[in-house]
Coordinates of N, CA and C in Angstrom, one line a residue:
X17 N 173.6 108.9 158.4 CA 172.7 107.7 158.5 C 173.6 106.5 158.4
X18 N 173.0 105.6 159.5 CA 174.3 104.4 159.4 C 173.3 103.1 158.4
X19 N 173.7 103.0 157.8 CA 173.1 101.9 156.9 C 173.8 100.5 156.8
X20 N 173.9 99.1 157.1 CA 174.2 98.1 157.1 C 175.6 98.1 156.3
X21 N 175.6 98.3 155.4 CA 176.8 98.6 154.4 C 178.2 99.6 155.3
X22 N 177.6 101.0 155.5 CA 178.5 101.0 156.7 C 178.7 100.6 157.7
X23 N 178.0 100.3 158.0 CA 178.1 99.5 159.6 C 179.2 98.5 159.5
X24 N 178.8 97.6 158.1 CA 180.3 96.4 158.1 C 181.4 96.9 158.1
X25 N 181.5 98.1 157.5 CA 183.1 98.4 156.8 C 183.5 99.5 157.9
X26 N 182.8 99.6 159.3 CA 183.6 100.2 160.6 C 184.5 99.2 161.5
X27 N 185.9 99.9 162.0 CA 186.3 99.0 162.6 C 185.6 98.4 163.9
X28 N 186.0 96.9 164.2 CA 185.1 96.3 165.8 C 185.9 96.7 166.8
X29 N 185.4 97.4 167.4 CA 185.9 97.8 169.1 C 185.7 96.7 169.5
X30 N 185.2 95.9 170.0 CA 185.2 94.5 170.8 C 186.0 93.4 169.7
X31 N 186.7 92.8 169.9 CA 187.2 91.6 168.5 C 186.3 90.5 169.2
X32 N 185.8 89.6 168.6 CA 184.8 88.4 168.9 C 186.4 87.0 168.6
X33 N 186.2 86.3 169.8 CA 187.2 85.2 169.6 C 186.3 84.0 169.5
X34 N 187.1 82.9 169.3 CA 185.7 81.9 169.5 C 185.4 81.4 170.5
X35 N 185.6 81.4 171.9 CA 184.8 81.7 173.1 C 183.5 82.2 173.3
X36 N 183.4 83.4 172.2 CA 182.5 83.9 172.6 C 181.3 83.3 171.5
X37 N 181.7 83.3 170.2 CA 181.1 82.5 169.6 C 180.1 81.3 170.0
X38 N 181.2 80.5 171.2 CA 180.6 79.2 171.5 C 179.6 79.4 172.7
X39 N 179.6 80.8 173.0 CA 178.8 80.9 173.9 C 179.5 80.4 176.0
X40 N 180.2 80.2 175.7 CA 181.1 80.0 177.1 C 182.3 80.9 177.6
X41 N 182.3 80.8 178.6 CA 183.0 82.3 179.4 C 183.9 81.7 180.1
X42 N 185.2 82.1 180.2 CA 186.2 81.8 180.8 C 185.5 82.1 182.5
X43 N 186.3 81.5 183.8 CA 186.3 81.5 184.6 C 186.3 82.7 185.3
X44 N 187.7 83.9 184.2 CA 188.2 85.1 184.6 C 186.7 85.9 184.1
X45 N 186.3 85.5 183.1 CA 185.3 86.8 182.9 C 183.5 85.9 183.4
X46 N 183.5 85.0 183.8 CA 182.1 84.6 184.6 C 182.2 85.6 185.9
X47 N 180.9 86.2 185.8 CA 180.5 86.7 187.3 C 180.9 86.1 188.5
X48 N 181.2 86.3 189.8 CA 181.3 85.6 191.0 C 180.5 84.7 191.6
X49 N 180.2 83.4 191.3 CA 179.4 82.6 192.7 C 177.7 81.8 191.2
X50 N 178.4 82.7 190.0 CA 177.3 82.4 188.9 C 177.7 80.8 188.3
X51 N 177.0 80.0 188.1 CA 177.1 78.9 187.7 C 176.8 79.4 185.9
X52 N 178.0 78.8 185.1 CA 177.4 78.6 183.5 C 176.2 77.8 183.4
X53 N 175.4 78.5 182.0 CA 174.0 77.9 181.6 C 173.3 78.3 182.2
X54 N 172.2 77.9 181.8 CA 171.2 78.5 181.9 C 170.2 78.2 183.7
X55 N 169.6 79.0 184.1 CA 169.4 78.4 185.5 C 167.2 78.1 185.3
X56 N 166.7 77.2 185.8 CA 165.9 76.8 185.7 C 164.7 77.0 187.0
X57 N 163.6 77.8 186.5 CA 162.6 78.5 187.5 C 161.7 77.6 187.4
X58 N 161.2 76.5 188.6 CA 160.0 75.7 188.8 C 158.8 76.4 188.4
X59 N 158.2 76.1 188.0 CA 156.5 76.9 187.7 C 155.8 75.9 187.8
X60 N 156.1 74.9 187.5 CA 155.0 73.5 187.6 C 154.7 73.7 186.1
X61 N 154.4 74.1 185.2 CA 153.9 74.8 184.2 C 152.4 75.1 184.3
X62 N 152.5 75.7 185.7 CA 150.9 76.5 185.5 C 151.2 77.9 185.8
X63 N 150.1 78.5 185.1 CA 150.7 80.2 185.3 C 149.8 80.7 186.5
X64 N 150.3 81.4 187.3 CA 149.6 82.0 188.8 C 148.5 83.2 187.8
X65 N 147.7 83.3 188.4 CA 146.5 84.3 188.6 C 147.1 85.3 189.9
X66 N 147.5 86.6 189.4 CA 147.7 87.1 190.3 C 146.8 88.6 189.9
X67 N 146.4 88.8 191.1 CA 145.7 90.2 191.4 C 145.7 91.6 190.7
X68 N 145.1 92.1 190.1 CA 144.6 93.6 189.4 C 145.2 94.2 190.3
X69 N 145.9 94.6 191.4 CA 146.8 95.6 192.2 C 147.6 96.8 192.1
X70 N 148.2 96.5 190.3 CA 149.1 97.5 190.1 C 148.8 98.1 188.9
X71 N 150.3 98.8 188.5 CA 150.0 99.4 187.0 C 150.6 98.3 186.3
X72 N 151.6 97.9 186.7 CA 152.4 96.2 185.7 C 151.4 95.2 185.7
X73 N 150.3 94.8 186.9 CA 149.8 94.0 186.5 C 148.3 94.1 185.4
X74 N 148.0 95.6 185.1 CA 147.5 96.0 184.3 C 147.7 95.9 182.7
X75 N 149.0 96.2 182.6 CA 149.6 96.3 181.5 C 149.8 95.3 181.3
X76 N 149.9 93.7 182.0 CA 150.9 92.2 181.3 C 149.3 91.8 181.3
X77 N 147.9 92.3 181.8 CA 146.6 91.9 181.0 C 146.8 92.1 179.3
X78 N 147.0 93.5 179.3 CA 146.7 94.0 177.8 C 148.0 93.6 177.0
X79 N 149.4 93.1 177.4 CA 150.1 92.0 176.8 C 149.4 90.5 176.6
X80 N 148.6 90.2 177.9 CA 148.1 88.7 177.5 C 147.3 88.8 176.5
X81 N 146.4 90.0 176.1 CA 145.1 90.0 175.3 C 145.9 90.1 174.2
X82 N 147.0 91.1 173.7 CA 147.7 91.3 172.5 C 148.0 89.5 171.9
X83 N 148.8 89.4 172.7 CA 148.8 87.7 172.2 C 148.1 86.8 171.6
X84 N 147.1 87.0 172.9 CA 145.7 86.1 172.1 C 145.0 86.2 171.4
X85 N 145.4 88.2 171.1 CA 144.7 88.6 169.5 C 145.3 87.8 168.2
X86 N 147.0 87.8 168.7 CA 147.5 87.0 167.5 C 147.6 85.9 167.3
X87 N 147.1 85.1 167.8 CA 147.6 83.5 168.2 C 145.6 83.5 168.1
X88 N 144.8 84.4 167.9 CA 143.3 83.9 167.1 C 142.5 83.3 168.1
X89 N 143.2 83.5 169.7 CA 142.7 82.8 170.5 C 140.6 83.7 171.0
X90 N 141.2 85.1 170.9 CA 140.2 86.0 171.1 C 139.9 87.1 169.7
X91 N 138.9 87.2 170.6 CA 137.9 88.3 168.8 C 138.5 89.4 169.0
X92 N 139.3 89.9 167.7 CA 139.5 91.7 167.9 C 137.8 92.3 169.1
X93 N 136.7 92.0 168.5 CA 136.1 93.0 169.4 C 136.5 92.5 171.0
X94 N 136.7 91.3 171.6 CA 137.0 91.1 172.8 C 138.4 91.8 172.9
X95 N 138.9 92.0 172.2 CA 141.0 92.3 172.2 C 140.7 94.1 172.6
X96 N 139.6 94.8 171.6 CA 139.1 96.0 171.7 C 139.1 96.6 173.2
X97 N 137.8 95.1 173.6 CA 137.0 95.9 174.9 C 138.0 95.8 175.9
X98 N 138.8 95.1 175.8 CA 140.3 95.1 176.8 C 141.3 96.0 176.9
X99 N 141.4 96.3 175.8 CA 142.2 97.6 175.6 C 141.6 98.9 176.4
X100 N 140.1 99.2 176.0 CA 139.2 99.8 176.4 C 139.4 100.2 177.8
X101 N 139.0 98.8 178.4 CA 139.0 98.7 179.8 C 140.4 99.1 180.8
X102 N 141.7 98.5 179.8 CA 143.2 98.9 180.3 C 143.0 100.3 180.2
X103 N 143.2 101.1 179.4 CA 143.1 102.5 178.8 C 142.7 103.1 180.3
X104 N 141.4 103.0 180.4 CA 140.4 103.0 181.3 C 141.0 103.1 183.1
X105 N 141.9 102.0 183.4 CA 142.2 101.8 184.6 C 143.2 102.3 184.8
X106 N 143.8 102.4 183.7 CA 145.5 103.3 183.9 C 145.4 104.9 184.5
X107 N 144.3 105.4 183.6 CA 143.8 106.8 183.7 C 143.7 106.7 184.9
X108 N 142.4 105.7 185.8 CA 142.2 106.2 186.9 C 143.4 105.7 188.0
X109 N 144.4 105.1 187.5 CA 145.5 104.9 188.6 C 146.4 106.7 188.6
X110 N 146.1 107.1 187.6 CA 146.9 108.6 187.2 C 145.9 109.8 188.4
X111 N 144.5 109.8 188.1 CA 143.8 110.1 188.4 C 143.7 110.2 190.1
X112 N 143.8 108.8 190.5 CA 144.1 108.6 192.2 C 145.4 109.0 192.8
X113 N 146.1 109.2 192.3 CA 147.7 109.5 192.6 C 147.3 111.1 192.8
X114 N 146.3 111.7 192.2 CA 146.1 113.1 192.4 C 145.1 113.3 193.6
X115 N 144.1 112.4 193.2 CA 142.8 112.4 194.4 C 142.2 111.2 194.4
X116 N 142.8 111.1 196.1 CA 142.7 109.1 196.5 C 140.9 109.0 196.5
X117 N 140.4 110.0 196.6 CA 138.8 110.1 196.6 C 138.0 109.1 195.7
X118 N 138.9 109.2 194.4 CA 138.5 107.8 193.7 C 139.2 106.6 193.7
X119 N 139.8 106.0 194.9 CA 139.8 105.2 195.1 C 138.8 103.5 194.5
X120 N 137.6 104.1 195.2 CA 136.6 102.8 195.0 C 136.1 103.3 193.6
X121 N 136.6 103.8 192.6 CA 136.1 104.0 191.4 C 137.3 103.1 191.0
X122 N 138.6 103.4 191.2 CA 139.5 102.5 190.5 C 139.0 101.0 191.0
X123 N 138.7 100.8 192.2 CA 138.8 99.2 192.6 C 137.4 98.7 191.7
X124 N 136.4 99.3 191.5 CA 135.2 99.0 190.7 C 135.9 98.6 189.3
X125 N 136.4 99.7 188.8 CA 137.0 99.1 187.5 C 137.8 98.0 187.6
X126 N 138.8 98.0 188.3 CA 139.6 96.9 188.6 C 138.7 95.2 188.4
X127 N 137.9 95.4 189.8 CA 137.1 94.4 190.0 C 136.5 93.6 188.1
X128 N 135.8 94.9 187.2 CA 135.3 94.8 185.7 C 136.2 94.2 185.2
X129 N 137.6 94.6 185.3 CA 138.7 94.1 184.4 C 138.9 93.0 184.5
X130 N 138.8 92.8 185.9 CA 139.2 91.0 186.1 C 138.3 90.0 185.7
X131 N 136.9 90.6 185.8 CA 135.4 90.0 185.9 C 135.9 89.5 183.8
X132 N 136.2 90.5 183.4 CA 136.2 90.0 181.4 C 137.7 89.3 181.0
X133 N 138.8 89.5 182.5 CA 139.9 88.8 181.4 C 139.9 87.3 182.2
X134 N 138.8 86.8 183.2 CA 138.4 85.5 183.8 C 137.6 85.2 182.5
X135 N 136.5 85.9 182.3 CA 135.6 84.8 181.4 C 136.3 84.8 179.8
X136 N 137.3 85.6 179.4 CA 138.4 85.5 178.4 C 139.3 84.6 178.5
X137 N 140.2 84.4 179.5 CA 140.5 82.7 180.3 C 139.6 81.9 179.9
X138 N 138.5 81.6 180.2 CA 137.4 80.6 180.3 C 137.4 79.9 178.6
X139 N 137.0 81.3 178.1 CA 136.8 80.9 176.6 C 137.8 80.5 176.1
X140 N 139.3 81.2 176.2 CA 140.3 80.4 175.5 C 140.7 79.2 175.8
X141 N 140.3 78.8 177.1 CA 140.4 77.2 177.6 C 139.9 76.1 176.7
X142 N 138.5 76.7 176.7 CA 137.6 75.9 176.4 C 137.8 75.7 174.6
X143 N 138.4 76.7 174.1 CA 139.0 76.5 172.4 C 139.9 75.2 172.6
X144 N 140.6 74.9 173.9 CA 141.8 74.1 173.2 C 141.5 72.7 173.2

């Protein structure tokens, strides 16, 4: 069992100099063609609405609801029925990958999912 106590008193394979400390990288060890710091993604600061299409964008719904459960933005029972509904559409993405037959059962659900995390949007908007 490694417990904190040991863990100090093992020797460091890497020695830390204070370069690294400061957070800056010699020239010899920067990647090729990488500029230091940090690099900056336009968003405008608005978040895109992007499409129920996959299994990622399935799962970053039921990350957005987790959040807004904690941040009090939504009711455990709304945080529930979302889970529900993810639970729900995952299965039938597993489900279609066996028999594309339910296709238009997954896009029906799909279509649900988006229909409660729009008026979920709506409501947390309208909190702020």
């Amino acid at each position: 069992m490694c417990t904190l106590r040991s863990y100090l008193q093992l020797p460091r394979r890497h020695p830390v100099n204070s370069q690294d400390l400061e957070g800056t990288m010699t020239s010899a060890a920067r990647p090729a063609g990488r500029a230091p710091g940090l690099r900056v993604i336009k968003g405008e600061g608005q978040r895109r609405e992007e499409p129920l299409a996959s299994r990622d964008a399935v799962a970053r719904v039921l990350m957005e609801a987790g959040a807004d459960l904690l941040l009090r933005r939504i009711s455990p029972a709304r945080a529930g029925e979302i889970e529900r509904k993810v639970d729900r559409v995952l299965d039938l993405f597993d489900r279609v990958d066996a028999a594309p037959v339910l296709m238009p059962v997954l896009k029906r659900h799909l279509d649900e999912l988006e229909t409660l995390m729009r008026e979920t949007r709506e409501v947390r908007a309208a909190r702020r």
